[in-house]
C-alpha cells in the first residue's frame, strides 16, 4: 500500500486530464523501480521465503500494469518476456510452500494426521529446486506513451468498469468461475492501488478486494490440493513398495496391503478436501452478496469521483 502512495506522489495535480499513456508510463516506471528493489533484496536475502514472496508480489504488480496498459503504453518486448520467464521460474517454490501449509492443516485432522505427516516428509524430500533465478534489470522496460491516447481519467474509469463487470460475470458462474474471478479481483486491486491517496474510496475498496482475493484463493488452493492427490498417492506407493519388493517371492499379501493402504489414505485425503471445500464454499456464498454490494457501490463512487474530478474525461 505504501508503495502505491509513493507512485501517486509522482503524479501532477491534473493527472486525470493528461494523456493516459503518459500517466501510465509514469506509474510503470515507478513500479519497475519497486520491483528492482525487491529483486536486489531477494539476491541479498538468499533463501529467505519472504524475500521470494515479496519479489513475486512486486513482479505481479508490474506485469498487471503492463498487461492492462498495453493499449496506451509501449514497452520493450524483450524485457516483458524476461519478466514473464522470471515469474514462471519462481512459481514452483511458492506453490510448494502453499501445499506444505495445506498439509499442515490436514495434519490437524485425526483421521489424516499420519498420512499428512508422511506426505509432508516426502514433500520435503522432493522440494523443487528454484535454482539461480536469472534476471538482468537492464535493459529496462523503457515505457513510452502511445500517440493520441485518451485522458487518463477516462481510461482508468473504463478499466475499473470493465474489470468489475468481469468479476460480476465470473462470480455469477459459481464454482466454475470463482478462479477466474479471483484473478480479475487481484488485477483490479493492483490497478487501483496507486489511486489510494488521490481518492479516499480506494482504501476500503482495496480492503474488500483483498478479502475476496484471499477467500477465493483459499478455495482455489483446496482445488489444487485435490489435483495433487494423484501425485501424493504415487509418492506413498514409491515410498512403501521397496520394502516388500526387496523380499523374494510373490509377496502377494504385503503388496496388496500396500496398495490398499495407499488407497485408503487417498480416500481419507479426498474426504478431507471435499468437506473443507464445502464448508468454505457455503461460508463464501453467505458472505458474497454483501462483499459484492460493497465492491460495486465503491466502484460506482470511484467512477463518479473520477468524472467529477476530470469533467473533460466524460
Short mmCIF file of C-alpha atoms in Angstrom, two decimals:
data_model
loop_
_atom_site.label_atom_id
_atom_site.label_comp_id
_atom_site.label_asym_id
_atom_site.label_seq_id
_atom_site.Cartn_x
_atom_site.Cartn_y
_atom_site.Cartn_z
CA UNK A 1 0.00 0.00 0.00
CA UNK A 2 2.79 2.41 0.90
CA UNK A 3 4.42 1.88 -2.48
CA UNK A 4 1.16 2.75 -4.23
CA UNK A 5 1.05 6.08 -2.39
CA UNK A 6 4.62 6.78 -3.47
CA UNK A 7 3.54 6.16 -7.04
CA UNK A 8 0.68 8.64 -6.67
CA UNK A 9 3.02 11.35 -5.37
CA UNK A 10 4.82 11.28 -8.71
CA UNK A 11 1.68 12.45 -10.49
CA UNK A 12 0.78 16.03 -11.30
CA UNK A 13 -2.31 17.57 -9.72
CA UNK A 14 -4.13 17.47 -13.07
CA UNK A 15 -3.04 13.92 -13.95
CA UNK A 16 -6.61 12.78 -14.70
CA UNK A 17 -6.84 15.09 -17.72
CA UNK A 18 -3.41 14.22 -19.07
CA UNK A 19 -2.95 11.52 -21.75
CA UNK A 20 -3.43 8.03 -20.34
CA UNK A 21 -0.22 6.79 -21.93
CA UNK A 22 1.91 9.42 -20.23
CA UNK A 23 0.46 8.78 -16.75
CA UNK A 24 0.54 5.01 -17.13
CA UNK A 25 4.20 5.25 -18.21
CA UNK A 26 4.99 7.20 -15.01
CA UNK A 27 3.31 4.53 -12.89
CA UNK A 28 5.06 1.70 -14.73
CA UNK A 29 8.44 3.33 -14.21
CA UNK A 30 7.67 3.73 -10.51
CA UNK A 31 6.62 0.09 -10.15
CA UNK A 32 9.65 -1.04 -12.13
CA UNK A 33 11.83 0.72 -9.53
CA UNK A 34 9.98 -1.07 -6.71
CA UNK A 35 10.42 -4.40 -8.48
CA UNK A 36 14.14 -3.77 -8.91
CA UNK A 37 14.50 -3.09 -5.18
CA UNK A 38 12.64 -6.33 -4.42
CA UNK A 39 14.98 -8.15 -6.80
CA UNK A 40 18.05 -6.69 -5.09
CA UNK A 41 16.63 -7.67 -1.69
CA UNK A 42 15.98 -11.21 -2.91
CA UNK A 43 19.58 -11.56 -4.10
CA UNK A 44 20.85 -10.34 -0.73
CA UNK A 45 18.45 -12.49 1.32
CA UNK A 46 19.48 -15.76 -0.39
CA UNK A 47 16.93 -18.45 0.59
CA UNK A 48 14.52 -16.26 2.57
CA UNK A 49 10.98 -17.36 1.54
CA UNK A 50 9.58 -13.93 2.41
CA UNK A 51 12.04 -12.25 0.06
CA UNK A 52 10.89 -14.58 -2.72
CA UNK A 53 7.26 -13.85 -1.86
CA UNK A 54 7.84 -10.08 -1.91
CA UNK A 55 9.65 -10.36 -5.22
CA UNK A 56 6.79 -12.29 -6.77
CA UNK A 57 4.20 -9.80 -5.50
CA UNK A 58 6.04 -6.80 -6.93
CA UNK A 59 6.62 -8.69 -10.17
CA UNK A 60 2.89 -9.42 -10.43
CA UNK A 61 2.06 -5.78 -9.79
CA UNK A 62 4.38 -4.72 -12.59
CA UNK A 63 3.13 -7.33 -15.06
CA UNK A 64 -0.51 -6.49 -14.35
CA UNK A 65 0.10 -2.83 -15.16
CA UNK A 66 1.97 -3.82 -18.32
CA UNK A 67 -0.92 -6.02 -19.39
CA UNK A 68 -3.69 -3.55 -18.62
CA UNK A 69 -1.97 -0.52 -20.15
CA UNK A 70 -0.71 -2.11 -23.34
CA UNK A 71 -3.25 -0.11 -25.37
CA UNK A 72 -1.79 3.20 -24.17
CA UNK A 73 1.89 2.41 -23.41
CA UNK A 74 4.70 0.84 -25.43
CA UNK A 75 7.36 -1.14 -23.55
CA UNK A 76 10.39 -3.18 -24.51
CA UNK A 77 9.16 -6.59 -25.66
CA UNK A 78 12.35 -8.44 -24.72
CA UNK A 79 12.11 -7.16 -21.14
CA UNK A 80 8.46 -8.20 -20.87
CA UNK A 81 9.47 -11.69 -21.97
CA UNK A 82 12.22 -11.83 -19.35
CA UNK A 83 9.75 -10.73 -16.67
CA UNK A 84 7.37 -13.50 -17.77
CA UNK A 85 10.18 -16.06 -17.64
CA UNK A 86 11.13 -14.91 -14.14
CA UNK A 87 7.51 -15.27 -13.00
CA UNK A 88 7.37 -18.82 -14.34
CA UNK A 89 10.71 -19.91 -12.91
CA UNK A 90 9.85 -18.58 -9.44
CA UNK A 91 6.43 -20.26 -9.25
CA UNK A 92 7.31 -23.86 -8.21
CA UNK A 93 8.83 -22.91 -4.85
CA UNK A 94 5.90 -20.68 -3.87
CA UNK A 95 3.40 -23.35 -4.94
CA UNK A 96 5.35 -25.87 -2.87
CA UNK A 97 5.07 -23.65 0.21
CA UNK A 98 1.30 -23.33 -0.25
CA UNK A 99 0.91 -27.10 -0.41
CA UNK A 100 3.03 -27.55 2.73
CA UNK A 101 0.75 -25.13 4.55
CA UNK A 102 -2.26 -27.16 3.46
CA UNK A 103 -0.63 -30.40 4.58
CA UNK A 104 -0.09 -28.83 7.99
CA UNK A 105 -3.82 -28.12 8.08
CA UNK A 106 -4.60 -31.70 7.06
CA UNK A 107 -2.38 -32.97 9.90
CA UNK A 108 -4.74 -31.38 12.44
CA UNK A 109 -7.43 -33.88 11.41
CA UNK A 110 -7.04 -37.04 13.49
CA UNK A 111 -8.03 -39.35 10.61
CA UNK A 112 -5.46 -37.79 8.28
CA UNK A 113 -2.63 -36.91 10.67
CA UNK A 114 -0.49 -39.94 9.86
CA UNK A 115 -0.74 -39.76 6.08
CA UNK A 116 -0.29 -35.98 6.13
CA UNK A 117 2.93 -36.39 8.13
CA UNK A 118 4.23 -38.96 5.64
CA UNK A 119 3.42 -36.80 2.64
CA UNK A 120 4.95 -33.78 4.41
CA UNK A 121 8.19 -35.73 4.80
CA UNK A 122 8.12 -36.85 1.18
CA UNK A 123 7.32 -33.30 0.03
CA UNK A 124 10.37 -32.01 1.87
CA UNK A 125 12.47 -34.63 0.09
CA UNK A 126 11.00 -33.58 -3.25
CA UNK A 127 11.31 -29.86 -2.63
CA UNK A 128 11.54 -28.18 -6.03
CA UNK A 129 14.84 -26.60 -6.85
CA UNK A 130 14.40 -22.97 -7.79
CA UNK A 131 17.97 -22.77 -8.96
CA UNK A 132 19.55 -19.43 -9.55
CA UNK A 133 16.75 -17.14 -10.63
CA UNK A 134 18.23 -15.24 -13.54
CA UNK A 135 17.27 -11.69 -14.33
CA UNK A 136 19.17 -8.66 -15.52
CA UNK A 137 17.43 -5.42 -14.54
CA UNK A 138 18.90 -3.76 -17.62
CA UNK A 139 17.76 -3.04 -20.19
CA UNK A 140 14.55 -1.81 -18.59
CA UNK A 141 11.04 -1.60 -19.95
CA UNK A 142 11.50 1.94 -21.32
CA UNK A 143 7.75 2.74 -21.14
CA UNK A 144 6.61 5.43 -23.57
CA UNK A 145 3.15 6.71 -24.30
CA UNK A 146 1.38 5.76 -27.47
CA UNK A 147 0.21 8.67 -29.56
CA UNK A 148 -3.29 10.07 -29.21
CA UNK A 149 -4.34 8.27 -26.04
CA UNK A 150 -7.48 9.35 -24.19
CA UNK A 151 -7.28 11.29 -20.89
CA UNK A 152 -6.10 9.10 -18.02
CA UNK A 153 -9.32 9.62 -16.05
CA UNK A 154 -11.42 8.22 -18.88
CA UNK A 155 -9.06 5.32 -19.49
CA UNK A 156 -8.80 4.46 -15.80
CA UNK A 157 -12.58 4.59 -15.29
CA UNK A 158 -13.12 2.29 -18.28
CA UNK A 159 -10.61 -0.21 -16.87
CA UNK A 160 -12.27 -0.23 -13.45
CA UNK A 161 -15.72 -0.63 -15.03
CA UNK A 162 -14.62 -3.43 -17.37
CA UNK A 163 -12.85 -5.41 -14.66
CA UNK A 164 -15.71 -5.23 -12.17
CA UNK A 165 -18.06 -6.39 -14.93
CA UNK A 166 -15.78 -9.37 -15.48
CA UNK A 167 -15.72 -10.08 -11.74
CA UNK A 168 -19.52 -9.97 -11.60
CA UNK A 169 -19.77 -12.28 -14.61
CA UNK A 170 -17.30 -14.82 -13.24
CA UNK A 171 -18.73 -14.84 -9.72
CA UNK A 172 -22.20 -15.43 -11.13
CA UNK A 173 -20.84 -18.64 -12.73
CA UNK A 174 -20.41 -20.12 -9.25
CA UNK A 175 -17.89 -22.91 -8.83
CA UNK A 176 -16.85 -22.87 -12.46
CA UNK A 177 -15.96 -19.18 -12.39
CA UNK A 178 -14.54 -18.33 -8.99
CA UNK A 179 -10.91 -18.89 -10.00
CA UNK A 180 -11.23 -16.54 -12.98
CA UNK A 181 -12.94 -14.04 -10.66
CA UNK A 182 -10.02 -14.29 -8.23
CA UNK A 183 -7.58 -13.33 -10.98
CA UNK A 184 -9.72 -10.36 -12.00
CA UNK A 185 -10.03 -9.27 -8.36
CA UNK A 186 -6.26 -9.39 -7.97
CA UNK A 187 -5.72 -7.40 -11.16
CA UNK A 188 -8.28 -4.78 -10.15
CA UNK A 189 -6.60 -4.46 -6.78
CA UNK A 190 -3.22 -3.84 -8.36
CA UNK A 191 -4.76 -1.42 -10.84
CA UNK A 192 -6.34 0.88 -8.25
CA UNK A 193 -3.57 0.74 -5.61
CA UNK A 194 -1.79 3.84 -6.98
CA UNK A 195 -5.03 5.82 -6.59
CA UNK A 196 -5.24 5.19 -2.83
CA UNK A 197 -4.02 8.67 -1.97
CA UNK A 198 -5.96 10.79 -4.51
CA UNK A 199 -9.29 9.03 -3.84
CA UNK A 200 -10.44 8.10 -0.32
CA UNK A 201 -12.88 5.47 -1.64
CA UNK A 202 -9.99 3.34 -2.87
CA UNK A 203 -8.72 2.31 0.58
CA UNK A 204 -11.89 0.46 1.71
CA UNK A 205 -12.26 -0.87 -1.81
CA UNK A 206 -8.75 -2.34 -1.58
CA UNK A 207 -9.60 -3.94 1.76
CA UNK A 208 -12.67 -5.63 0.27
CA UNK A 209 -10.73 -6.78 -2.79
CA UNK A 210 -8.01 -8.26 -0.59
CA UNK A 211 -10.61 -10.12 1.50
CA UNK A 212 -12.33 -11.51 -1.61
CA UNK A 213 -8.99 -12.44 -3.15
CA UNK A 214 -7.89 -14.29 -0.02
CA UNK A 215 -11.19 -16.13 0.29
CA UNK A 216 -11.23 -17.24 -3.34
CA UNK A 217 -7.53 -18.06 -3.10
CA UNK A 218 -8.15 -20.43 -0.20
CA UNK A 219 -10.86 -22.15 -2.21
CA UNK A 220 -8.54 -22.47 -5.18
CA UNK A 221 -5.77 -23.90 -3.00
CA UNK A 222 -8.15 -26.69 -1.98
CA UNK A 223 -8.90 -27.40 -5.64
CA UNK A 224 -5.18 -27.58 -6.39
CA UNK A 225 -4.66 -29.82 -3.37
CA UNK A 226 -7.19 -32.29 -4.77
CA UNK A 227 -5.40 -32.22 -8.12
CA UNK A 228 -2.22 -33.19 -6.25
CA UNK A 229 -3.76 -36.28 -4.65
CA UNK A 230 -2.73 -38.49 -7.57
CA UNK A 231 0.86 -37.32 -7.12
CA UNK A 232 0.69 -37.89 -3.38
CA UNK A 233 -0.61 -41.42 -3.90
CA UNK A 234 2.30 -42.07 -6.22
CA UNK A 235 4.75 -40.76 -3.61
CA UNK A 236 3.26 -43.02 -0.96
CA UNK A 237 3.47 -46.07 -3.20
CA UNK A 238 7.03 -45.27 -4.23
CA UNK A 239 7.95 -44.91 -0.59
CA UNK A 240 6.22 -48.09 0.61
CA UNK A 241 6.81 -50.59 -2.23
CA UNK A 242 10.58 -51.10 -1.93
CA UNK A 243 10.27 -52.94 1.40
CA UNK A 244 8.02 -55.85 0.22
CA UNK A 245 9.71 -55.95 -3.19
CA UNK A 246 13.11 -56.35 -1.54
CA UNK A 247 11.99 -59.75 -0.21
CA UNK A 248 11.98 -62.82 -2.50
CA UNK A 249 8.79 -64.40 -3.70
CA UNK A 250 5.49 -63.04 -4.89
CA UNK A 251 4.81 -61.13 -1.67
CA UNK A 252 1.17 -61.01 -2.73
CA UNK A 253 -0.24 -60.13 0.68
CA UNK A 254 2.28 -57.37 1.58
CA UNK A 255 1.95 -55.80 -1.87
CA UNK A 256 -1.84 -55.97 -1.71
CA UNK A 257 -1.78 -54.40 1.75
CA UNK A 258 0.48 -51.61 0.49
CA UNK A 259 -1.86 -50.74 -2.37
CA UNK A 260 -4.89 -50.98 -0.09
CA UNK A 261 -3.26 -48.72 2.46
CA UNK A 262 -2.46 -46.06 -0.13
CA UNK A 263 -6.00 -46.33 -1.50
CA UNK A 264 -7.49 -45.82 1.96
CA UNK A 265 -5.15 -42.91 2.69
CA UNK A 266 -6.12 -41.27 -0.59
CA UNK A 267 -9.79 -41.69 0.20
CA UNK A 268 -9.25 -40.03 3.60
CA UNK A 269 -7.47 -37.10 1.98
CA UNK A 270 -10.18 -36.81 -0.66
CA UNK A 271 -12.87 -36.77 2.03
CA UNK A 272 -10.98 -34.10 3.99
CA UNK A 273 -10.64 -31.89 0.93
CA UNK A 274 -14.28 -32.28 -0.01
CA UNK A 275 -15.51 -31.45 3.50
CA UNK A 276 -13.21 -28.45 3.79
CA UNK A 277 -14.23 -27.10 0.39
CA UNK A 278 -17.95 -27.49 1.04
CA UNK A 279 -17.75 -25.68 4.39
CA UNK A 280 -15.66 -22.89 2.93
CA UNK A 281 -17.89 -22.59 -0.15
CA UNK A 282 -21.04 -22.24 1.97
CA UNK A 283 -19.34 -19.56 4.05
CA UNK A 284 -18.25 -17.74 0.90
CA UNK A 285 -21.74 -17.89 -0.61
CA UNK A 286 -23.11 -16.40 2.62
CA UNK A 287 -20.58 -13.54 2.53
CA UNK A 288 -20.62 -12.97 -1.20
CA UNK A 289 -23.75 -10.77 -1.58
CA UNK A 290 -22.55 -8.19 0.95
CA UNK A 291 -18.99 -8.27 -0.41
CA UNK A 292 -20.17 -7.78 -3.99
CA UNK A 293 -22.54 -5.00 -2.99
CA UNK A 294 -19.75 -3.08 -1.22
CA UNK A 295 -17.42 -3.60 -4.17
CA UNK A 296 -19.86 -2.41 -6.83
CA UNK A 297 -21.01 0.52 -4.69
CA UNK A 298 -17.38 1.57 -4.23
CA UNK A 299 -16.78 1.11 -7.96
CA UNK A 300 -19.67 3.44 -8.78
CA UNK A 301 -18.43 6.00 -6.28
CA UNK A 302 -14.88 5.88 -7.64
CA UNK A 303 -16.03 6.31 -11.22
CA UNK A 304 -18.26 9.18 -10.10
CA UNK A 305 -15.32 10.89 -8.41
CA UNK A 306 -13.16 10.37 -11.47
CA UNK A 307 -15.78 12.01 -13.66
CA UNK A 308 -16.26 14.85 -11.17
CA UNK A 309 -12.53 15.50 -10.85
CA UNK A 310 -11.97 15.37 -14.58
CA UNK A 311 -15.12 16.51 -16.43
CA UNK A 312 -13.12 16.69 -19.61
CA UNK A 313 -12.83 12.90 -19.44
CA UNK A 314 -16.59 12.48 -19.93
#
